[in-house]
Amino acid sequence: MESPQTLRRPSNWQDFETLCKKLWGEIWNCPEIQKNGRLGQEQNGVDVFGIPFGEDAFYGIQCKGKSEYNNSQFTTKEIDKEILKSKTFEPPLKKLYFATTALNDSKIQSYVRTKNIDHIKAGLFEVHLFSWETIVDLIDENKQTHDWYIKNQNYKSNKSVKLTFENNESEMIIEPKFRKRTYHYKQKIVQYNPRDRFNNNLFLDLSAIGQTNNQLNQSYSKFEIRIHNTGNEPLEKYKVFFNFKGEIQSLADNNIDGHHLSKLLRKHQPDVFLWEETMSGKVIPNDSILVGDDIFRSEDIYLKPFPKEYDIIIEWKLISKDFKETGELVLKVKPNIISDTKEILTEDPLRLGVFEKGIEDYLEDDE
């Protein structure tokens, strides 16, 4: 029966090699421990090598990552193949360790023990096997590696996070409105009225006093950022920093042209902070703890793109008390350009005609 695992296995062979280098560097008290060569180079059966403190010859480690999903195991054929390669390592090894994420297998352990005795009798390097259960024990016995493995790789605490838009996806289509207007200036017929001899402009239009020119600008697209705690541990003192990559006309916390009443009337502490000059921002939730499977929803963010189809990349970085993560969100801009004609009566005959303006913002009350 498989014993319960307190540490998750690394998800790829690169991470497993790094773990082996860190672990045996501590066990051997060998700061000079190294990975052998680089990707694609011949390694002579050795992934990691070093001289343990007090020794005078190299020890080598062959790292074999195995999937935990199909329980794939180390084979005798693999062992023979790697031993043969290791005999060409220079200078000659004193010991060769097989480190694998595969679980203990009594048949493989017996095979390696036999190989080890054969090598000792022949004056060759010793051969030893460390399966995942044994590696877990060694990690627990070596504090530096244990702390590094838990804090930086998060295998035991299982912290993970995902950022999305309100559609719970990392991509979202935005369809800002823009206006392409044609102005048709027509002659205004003015009939003479003797009463018009009084200058009406002398009278003050009291109805305009106190009015504000607040217009909703539909060229801004609204979105929110959602932080999903997909792990089983709470995120503490977390915040998100983000940068916009791509052409942006404007960035704001509302889409009101004119007086920004939303800022004046706001009575609560905001959780979104934006800097238009650098096209960046941050999210700092008022509640500093996000428990597992919970979701934080930011305040609305308003962005005015250019009136064309393109992508805006949002690069984000989440940091918390003992966890950090990075990623990207993508806004796919698909503008809705509305063409219309507006008739204007004018007394000036020089202004008569049809004039087409370029694409401009779509203001809600500009009908």
XYZ file of N, CA, C and O in Angstrom, residues 2-158:
628
model
N 0.543 2.217 -0.840
C 1.343 3.423 -0.948
C 1.198 4.264 0.308
O 0.104 4.523 0.784
N 2.342 4.669 0.850
C 2.309 5.509 2.037
C 1.885 6.916 1.660
O 2.150 7.388 0.561
N 1.200 7.629 2.557
C 0.750 8.978 2.239
C 1.929 9.914 2.025
O 2.920 9.874 2.743
N 1.829 10.761 1.025
C 2.905 11.684 0.696
C 2.630 13.049 1.308
O 1.541 13.596 1.168
N 3.610 13.575 2.012
C 3.458 14.896 2.604
C 3.978 15.981 1.693
O 3.716 17.151 1.915
N 4.733 15.612 0.672
C 5.262 16.580 -0.279
C 4.893 16.162 -1.693
O 5.039 14.999 -2.059
N 4.423 17.134 -2.451
C 4.130 16.854 -3.856
C 5.419 16.728 -4.641
O 6.398 17.426 -4.386
N 5.397 15.864 -5.625
C 6.562 15.711 -6.489
C 6.677 16.904 -7.437
O 5.661 17.482 -7.831
N 7.895 17.265 -7.821
C 8.053 18.346 -8.802
C 7.305 18.011 -10.087
O 7.205 16.850 -10.488
N 6.807 19.052 -10.745
C 5.979 18.847 -11.933
C 6.786 18.640 -13.204
O 6.236 18.243 -14.225
N 8.103 18.887 -13.176
C 8.925 18.696 -14.372
C 10.342 18.315 -13.965
O 10.748 18.481 -12.810
N 11.112 17.798 -14.931
C 12.447 17.284 -14.623
C 13.422 18.397 -14.264
O 14.364 18.188 -13.487
N 13.208 19.614 -14.815
C 14.106 20.721 -14.475
C 14.013 21.057 -12.988
O 15.040 21.264 -12.320
N 12.777 21.106 -12.481
C 12.594 21.400 -11.056
C 13.162 20.283 -10.185
O 13.684 20.538 -9.093
N 13.058 19.048 -10.673
C 13.583 17.934 -9.891
C 15.109 17.987 -9.823
O 15.704 17.734 -8.770
N 15.761 18.334 -10.926
C 17.219 18.491 -10.906
C 17.632 19.580 -9.921
O 18.610 19.431 -9.179
N 16.894 20.687 -9.927
C 17.202 21.783 -9.007
C 17.051 21.334 -7.559
O 17.872 21.670 -6.697
N 15.998 20.566 -7.284
C 15.790 20.040 -5.937
C 16.951 19.135 -5.528
O 17.468 19.236 -4.401
N 17.382 18.251 -6.418
C 18.486 17.338 -6.096
C 19.777 18.107 -5.826
O 20.528 17.780 -4.896
N 20.041 19.118 -6.627
C 21.241 19.935 -6.423
C 21.197 20.615 -5.055
O 22.190 20.633 -4.316
N 20.035 21.171 -4.707
C 19.884 21.852 -3.423
C 20.020 20.866 -2.261
O 20.728 21.135 -1.271
N 19.359 19.724 -2.368
C 19.335 18.749 -1.276
C 20.711 18.155 -1.018
O 21.210 18.173 0.116
N 21.360 17.620 -2.062
C 22.653 16.975 -1.836
C 23.773 17.999 -1.637
O 24.788 17.684 -1.032
N 23.566 19.216 -2.086
C 24.524 20.259 -1.749
C 24.568 20.487 -0.250
O 25.631 20.716 0.337
N 23.381 20.397 0.391
C 23.324 20.543 1.847
C 23.837 19.286 2.546
O 24.595 19.370 3.521
N 23.436 18.114 2.059
C 23.873 16.859 2.682
C 25.392 16.718 2.613
O 26.051 16.331 3.589
N 25.957 17.041 1.455
C 27.401 16.899 1.251
C 28.195 18.082 1.804
O 29.425 18.043 1.803
N 27.487 19.130 2.235
C 28.174 20.360 2.647
C 29.113 20.812 1.530
O 30.302 21.065 1.732
N 28.525 20.899 0.327
C 29.315 21.158 -0.878
C 28.741 22.362 -1.627
O 27.847 22.205 -2.474
N 29.224 23.569 -1.349
C 28.719 24.742 -2.067
C 29.101 24.751 -3.542
O 28.529 25.508 -4.329
N 30.065 23.904 -3.933
C 30.511 23.874 -5.333
C 29.693 22.914 -6.193
O 29.996 22.719 -7.374
N 28.664 22.295 -5.638
C 27.855 21.348 -6.400
C 27.258 22.039 -7.628
O 26.870 23.205 -7.573
N 27.198 21.319 -8.763
C 26.754 21.924 -10.019
C 25.883 20.961 -10.819
O 25.985 19.740 -10.675
N 25.069 21.564 -11.703
C 24.410 20.772 -12.738
C 25.410 20.552 -13.863
O 26.256 21.403 -14.139
N 25.295 19.416 -14.528
C 26.266 19.021 -15.540
C 25.848 19.517 -16.922
O 24.859 19.060 -17.484
N 26.621 20.461 -17.476
C 26.372 20.936 -18.833
C 25.066 21.690 -18.962
O 24.516 22.216 -18.003
N 24.561 21.718 -20.184
C 23.305 22.401 -20.476
C 22.449 21.508 -21.362
O 22.898 20.459 -21.847
N 21.210 21.938 -21.569
C 20.252 21.149 -22.333
C 20.793 20.829 -23.720
O 21.259 21.707 -24.441
N 20.762 19.539 -24.081
C 21.208 19.108 -25.403
C 22.627 18.583 -25.434
O 23.038 17.953 -26.413
N 23.413 18.834 -24.370
C 24.791 18.357 -24.333
C 24.866 16.948 -23.746
O 24.022 16.542 -22.949
N 25.905 16.212 -24.126
C 26.151 14.886 -23.563
C 26.561 15.035 -22.102
O 27.442 15.827 -21.766
N 25.908 14.264 -21.215
C 26.156 14.407 -19.779
C 26.841 13.197 -19.161
O 27.086 13.177 -17.957
N 27.132 12.190 -19.947
C 27.837 11.000 -19.449
C 27.159 10.393 -18.227
O 27.813 9.977 -17.265
N 25.824 10.345 -18.267
C 25.067 9.682 -17.211
C 24.977 10.437 -15.902
O 24.492 9.891 -14.908
N 25.426 11.700 -15.861
C 25.447 12.468 -14.612
C 24.747 13.807 -14.831
O 25.124 14.573 -15.717
N 23.720 14.093 -14.024
C 23.006 15.372 -14.102
C 23.560 16.403 -13.128
O 23.564 17.601 -13.411
N 23.999 15.937 -11.955
C 24.518 16.816 -10.902
C 25.783 16.180 -10.344
O 25.843 14.956 -10.167
N 26.805 17.009 -10.061
C 28.048 16.447 -9.519
C 28.655 17.385 -8.480
O 28.398 18.592 -8.470
N 29.472 16.795 -7.598
C 30.175 17.574 -6.585
C 31.058 16.670 -5.749
O 30.945 15.435 -5.804
N 31.950 17.283 -4.976
C 32.818 16.530 -4.064
C 32.347 16.808 -2.643
O 32.458 17.941 -2.157
N 31.780 15.812 -1.961
C 31.320 16.027 -0.585
C 32.467 16.458 0.324
O 33.630 16.114 0.099
N 32.121 17.225 1.358
C 33.124 17.701 2.303
C 33.869 16.513 2.922
O 33.266 15.546 3.377
N 35.197 16.578 2.905
C 36.020 15.513 3.463
C 36.378 14.429 2.472
O 37.167 13.532 2.797
N 35.801 14.467 1.264
C 36.104 13.474 0.232
C 37.122 14.045 -0.758
O 37.391 15.254 -0.781
N 37.655 13.171 -1.603
C 38.644 13.616 -2.584
C 38.292 13.169 -3.999
O 39.142 13.152 -4.889
N 37.022 12.788 -4.206
C 36.587 12.348 -5.533
C 35.139 12.770 -5.748
O 34.402 13.068 -4.797
N 34.748 12.800 -7.013
C 33.408 13.274 -7.363
C 32.335 12.217 -7.118
O 32.545 11.028 -7.350
N 31.193 12.701 -6.638
C 29.968 11.921 -6.574
C 29.052 12.466 -7.683
O 29.012 13.679 -7.929
N 28.299 11.583 -8.322
C 27.377 12.012 -9.368
C 25.944 11.614 -9.052
O 25.699 10.617 -8.361
N 25.001 12.413 -9.547
C 23.576 12.121 -9.355
C 22.904 12.062 -10.721
O 23.043 12.985 -11.529
N 22.202 10.983 -10.982
C 21.372 10.850 -12.178
C 19.917 11.037 -11.743
O 19.395 10.268 -10.935
N 19.272 12.097 -12.244
C 17.916 12.451 -11.819
C 16.901 11.890 -12.814
O 16.984 12.174 -14.014
N 15.957 11.129 -12.314
C 14.936 10.523 -13.162
C 13.545 10.912 -12.658
O 13.056 10.380 -11.662
N 12.929 11.868 -13.341
C 11.573 12.261 -12.986
C 10.564 11.292 -13.566
O 10.656 10.902 -14.728
N 9.609 10.883 -12.756
C 8.553 9.968 -13.187
C 7.195 10.567 -12.846
O 7.030 11.213 -11.811
N 6.219 10.342 -13.717
C 4.893 10.923 -13.524
C 4.186 10.296 -12.333
O 4.196 9.079 -12.150
N 3.554 11.146 -11.519
C 2.773 10.633 -10.393
C 1.353 10.274 -10.820
O 0.591 9.705 -10.055
N 1.000 10.617 -12.061
C -0.364 10.367 -12.511
C -0.548 8.962 -13.081
O -1.618 8.380 -12.994
N 0.513 8.410 -13.689
C 0.395 7.042 -14.195
C 1.290 6.075 -13.432
O 1.442 4.921 -13.822
N 1.904 6.577 -12.322
C 2.754 5.746 -11.463
C 3.848 5.021 -12.248
O 4.139 3.848 -12.010
N 4.439 5.716 -13.222
C 5.524 5.109 -13.993
C 6.716 4.854 -13.080
O 6.984 5.609 -12.149
N 7.446 3.762 -13.337
C 8.515 3.321 -12.452
C 9.862 3.307 -13.174
O 9.939 3.306 -14.405
N 10.900 3.315 -12.372
C 12.263 3.171 -12.847
C 12.446 1.730 -13.314
O 11.913 0.799 -12.708
N 13.216 1.499 -14.385
C 13.389 0.142 -14.910
C 14.855 -0.280 -14.854
O 15.759 0.557 -14.826
N 15.085 -1.583 -14.851
C 16.464 -2.100 -14.845
C 17.192 -1.716 -16.135
O 18.407 -1.497 -16.130
N 16.453 -1.617 -17.221
C 17.062 -1.225 -18.494
C 17.611 0.197 -18.412
O 18.720 0.481 -18.898
N 16.837 1.102 -17.795
C 17.306 2.478 -17.619
C 18.549 2.519 -16.736
O 19.496 3.272 -16.999
N 18.543 1.712 -15.678
C 19.680 1.689 -14.751
C 20.949 1.243 -15.472
O 22.009 1.880 -15.361
N 20.863 0.155 -16.229
C 22.039 -0.346 -16.957
C 22.547 0.686 -17.958
O 23.766 0.877 -18.113
N 21.628 1.354 -18.643
C 22.001 2.347 -19.651
C 22.749 3.517 -19.024
O 23.790 3.959 -19.540
N 22.255 4.021 -17.889
C 22.878 5.179 -17.249
C 24.198 4.803 -16.570
O 25.134 5.600 -16.535
N 24.298 3.584 -16.035
C 25.560 3.134 -15.444
C 26.646 3.076 -16.512
O 27.790 3.498 -16.293
N 26.291 2.564 -17.681
C 27.252 2.468 -18.784
C 27.747 3.859 -19.188
O 28.951 4.067 -19.406
N 26.836 4.818 -19.266
C 27.227 6.194 -19.604
C 28.128 6.789 -18.522
O 29.102 7.491 -18.814
N 27.800 6.513 -17.252
C 28.538 7.115 -16.140
C 29.988 6.653 -16.082
O 30.839 7.336 -15.494
N 30.283 5.527 -16.677
C 31.666 5.030 -16.690
C 32.573 5.916 -17.538
O 33.803 5.832 -17.430
N 31.980 6.777 -18.371
C 32.774 7.674 -19.220
C 32.931 9.063 -18.602
O 33.556 9.939 -19.206
N 32.353 9.276 -17.424
C 32.465 10.584 -16.769
C 33.904 10.806 -16.317
O 34.551 9.903 -15.780
N 34.406 12.020 -16.542
C 35.771 12.373 -16.154
C 35.773 13.536 -15.173
O 35.057 14.524 -15.385
N 36.626 13.424 -14.111
C 37.368 12.229 -13.690
C 36.420 11.155 -13.165
O 35.250 11.452 -12.914
N 36.890 9.933 -12.991
C 36.005 8.831 -12.591
C 35.257 9.123 -11.293
O 35.780 9.761 -10.374
N 34.013 8.662 -11.235
C 33.177 8.859 -10.053
C 33.579 7.911 -8.926
O 34.083 6.809 -9.167
N 33.309 8.355 -7.698
C 33.446 7.470 -6.549
C 32.106 6.820 -6.222
O 32.059 5.650 -5.817
N 31.008 7.596 -6.407
C 29.671 7.062 -6.170
C 28.705 7.649 -7.196
O 28.852 8.801 -7.617
N 27.716 6.856 -7.576
C 26.641 7.313 -8.454
C 25.315 7.104 -7.740
O 25.007 5.993 -7.305
N 24.548 8.190 -7.617
C 23.227 8.120 -6.998
C 22.163 8.195 -8.093
O 22.216 9.079 -8.961
N 21.212 7.272 -8.032
C 20.012 7.396 -8.848
C 18.931 8.034 -7.970
O 18.503 7.435 -6.979
N 18.515 9.250 -8.317
C 17.436 9.935 -7.602
C 16.220 9.958 -8.512
O 16.298 10.408 -9.658
N 15.102 9.456 -8.023
C 13.915 9.364 -8.870
C 12.658 9.749 -8.103
O 12.564 9.532 -6.889
N 11.714 10.329 -8.825
C 10.417 10.640 -8.220
C 9.493 9.425 -8.232
O 8.363 9.502 -7.747
N 9.971 8.307 -8.795
C 9.192 7.064 -8.734
C 9.132 6.568 -7.292
O 10.006 6.869 -6.472
N 8.092 5.810 -6.980
C 7.941 5.273 -5.631
C 8.847 4.057 -5.431
O 9.349 3.467 -6.394
N 9.065 3.716 -4.164
C 9.911 2.561 -3.847
C 9.396 1.294 -4.529
O 8.191 1.036 -4.560
N 10.326 0.537 -5.071
C 10.010 -0.743 -5.716
C 11.051 -1.743 -5.240
O 12.247 -1.590 -5.507
N 10.621 -2.769 -4.521
C 11.563 -3.711 -3.907
C 12.431 -4.420 -4.946
O 13.611 -4.703 -4.696
N 11.879 -4.698 -6.124
C 12.657 -5.374 -7.164
C 13.776 -4.474 -7.679
O 14.907 -4.929 -7.890
N 13.467 -3.187 -7.883
C 14.484 -2.247 -8.352
C 15.533 -2.027 -7.267
O 16.742 -1.947 -7.550
N 15.094 -1.929 -6.008
C 16.049 -1.760 -4.911
C 17.010 -2.944 -4.846
O 18.219 -2.771 -4.658
N 16.483 -4.147 -5.005
C 17.328 -5.342 -4.984
C 18.320 -5.334 -6.144
O 19.502 -5.678 -5.980
N 17.853 -4.911 -7.314
C 18.716 -4.879 -8.496
C 19.870 -3.896 -8.287
O 21.027 -4.196 -8.612
N 19.572 -2.712 -7.718
C 20.614 -1.706 -7.494
C 21.595 -2.178 -6.423
O 22.815 -1.964 -6.545
N 21.105 -2.839 -5.381
C 22.009 -3.361 -4.349
C 22.996 -4.365 -4.950
O 24.194 -4.359 -4.633
N 22.485 -5.210 -5.833
C 23.348 -6.201 -6.484
C 24.389 -5.517 -7.365
O 25.575 -5.887 -7.363
N 23.951 -4.516 -8.122
C 24.878 -3.764 -8.966
C 25.957 -3.094 -8.122
O 27.135 -3.032 -8.503
N 25.559 -2.582 -6.966
C 26.504 -1.897 -6.092
C 27.608 -2.852 -5.626
O 28.801 -2.512 -5.670
N 27.228 -4.050 -5.200
C 28.224 -5.037 -4.754
C 29.142 -5.432 -5.911
O 30.373 -5.538 -5.742
N 28.563 -5.642 -7.088
C 29.371 -5.999 -8.261
C 30.407 -4.913 -8.563
O 31.566 -5.213 -8.890
N 29.998 -3.653 -8.457
C 30.910 -2.543 -8.740
C 32.018 -2.456 -7.701
O 33.187 -2.202 -8.038
N 31.667 -2.644 -6.434
C 32.680 -2.574 -5.376
C 33.739 -3.660 -5.592
O 34.946 -3.408 -5.480
N 33.280 -4.865 -5.929
C 34.217 -5.970 -6.172
C 35.105 -5.693 -7.385
O 36.266 -6.116 -7.423
N 34.554 -4.977 -8.367
C 35.313 -4.685 -9.588
C 36.134 -3.407 -9.477
O 36.809 -3.017 -10.438
N 36.076 -2.743 -8.320
C 36.834 -1.509 -8.137
C 36.222 -0.314 -8.850
O 36.919 0.671 -9.132
N 34.916 -0.371 -9.125
C 34.220 0.731 -9.790
C 33.433 1.557 -8.770
O 33.422 1.252 -7.573
N 32.782 2.597 -9.247
C 32.015 3.477 -8.356
C 30.821 2.736 -7.752
O 30.245 1.829 -8.355
N 30.461 3.151 -6.523
C 29.286 2.585 -5.871
C 28.015 3.083 -6.569
O 28.001 4.156 -7.185
N 26.944 2.312 -6.445
C 25.656 2.664 -7.052
C 24.580 2.616 -5.965
O 24.442 1.601 -5.273
N 23.817 3.719 -5.824
C 22.779 3.793 -4.796
C 21.498 4.370 -5.393
O 21.536 5.146 -6.360
N 20.373 3.999 -4.802
C 19.063 4.421 -5.292
C 18.318 5.207 -4.213
O 18.262 4.792 -3.052
N 17.735 6.340 -4.618
C 16.912 7.157 -3.726
C 15.572 7.400 -4.419
O 15.483 8.219 -5.346
N 14.543 6.677 -3.984
C 13.201 6.879 -4.527
C 12.514 8.016 -3.775
O 13.054 8.560 -2.805
N 11.304 8.367 -4.221
C 10.678 9.587 -3.718
C 10.437 9.566 -2.209
O 10.665 10.562 -1.526
N 9.995 8.428 -1.657
C 9.775 8.387 -0.209
C 11.056 8.687 0.559
O 11.041 9.400 1.568
N 12.179 8.156 0.074
C 13.464 8.392 0.733
C 13.884 9.847 0.593
O 14.415 10.455 1.536
N 13.630 10.426 -0.580
C 13.972 11.837 -0.804
C 13.148 12.737 0.113
O 13.658 13.722 0.665
N 11.868 12.395 0.308
C 11.021 13.172 1.222
C 11.613 13.157 2.632
O 11.679 14.187 3.312
N 12.068 11.978 3.080
C 12.698 11.887 4.405
C 13.943 12.763 4.484
O 14.177 13.444 5.493
N 14.749 12.755 3.429
C 15.970 13.566 3.419
C 15.641 15.062 3.437
O 16.339 15.846 4.089
N 14.590 15.453 2.725
C 14.183 16.862 2.737
C 13.791 17.282 4.151
O 14.182 18.352 4.636
N 13.021 16.440 4.825
C 12.598 16.761 6.191
C 13.775 16.820 7.156
O 13.719 17.516 8.180
N 14.859 16.091 6.853
C 16.025 16.057 7.740
C 17.006 17.194 7.483
O 17.928 17.412 8.282
N 16.822 17.931 6.384
C 17.753 19.004 6.024
C 16.988 20.317 5.931
O 16.265 20.573 4.957
N 17.159 21.140 6.966
C 16.305 22.311 7.170
C 16.362 23.318 6.026
O 15.338 23.856 5.610
N 17.557 23.611 5.520
C 17.660 24.618 4.464
C 16.863 24.206 3.229
O 16.112 25.000 2.659
N 17.033 22.950 2.831
C 16.292 22.462 1.669
C 14.799 22.407 1.965
O 13.968 22.766 1.119
N 14.452 21.969 3.160
C 13.044 21.887 3.546
C 12.377 23.256 3.467
O 11.309 23.414 2.864
N 13.009 24.269 4.067
C 12.419 25.610 4.067
C 12.324 26.168 2.649
O 11.332 26.800 2.281
N 13.364 25.947 1.859
C 13.358 26.424 0.466
C 12.251 25.740 -0.327
O 11.526 26.388 -1.084
N 12.112 24.449 -0.131
C 11.132 23.666 -0.882
C 9.706 24.092 -0.544
O 8.848 24.205 -1.415
N 9.469 24.358 0.731
C 8.129 24.747 1.164
C 7.809 26.171 0.739
O 6.768 26.447 0.138
N 8.708 27.093 1.028
C 8.417 28.506 0.805
C 8.430 28.880 -0.669
O 7.517 29.542 -1.161
N 9.455 28.480 -1.401
C 9.609 28.925 -2.783
C 8.878 28.068 -3.796
O 8.411 28.571 -4.813
N 8.792 26.776 -3.551
C 8.136 25.899 -4.510
C 6.703 25.582 -4.128
O 5.924 25.122 -4.946
N 6.353 25.798 -2.858
C 4.977 25.651 -2.384
C 4.397 24.258 -2.624
O 3.218 24.094 -2.915
N 5.224 23.238 -2.510
C 4.715 21.886 -2.736
C 3.870 21.402 -1.562
O 2.884 20.702 -1.734
N 4.289 21.767 -0.328
C 3.544 21.274 0.824
C 2.356 22.172 1.145
O 1.276 21.709 1.464
N 2.544 23.500 1.060
C 1.464 24.414 1.413
C 0.408 24.510 0.320
O -0.708 24.933 0.558
N 0.781 24.159 -0.920
C -0.164 24.137 -2.037
C -0.869 25.472 -2.206
O -2.085 25.554 -2.231
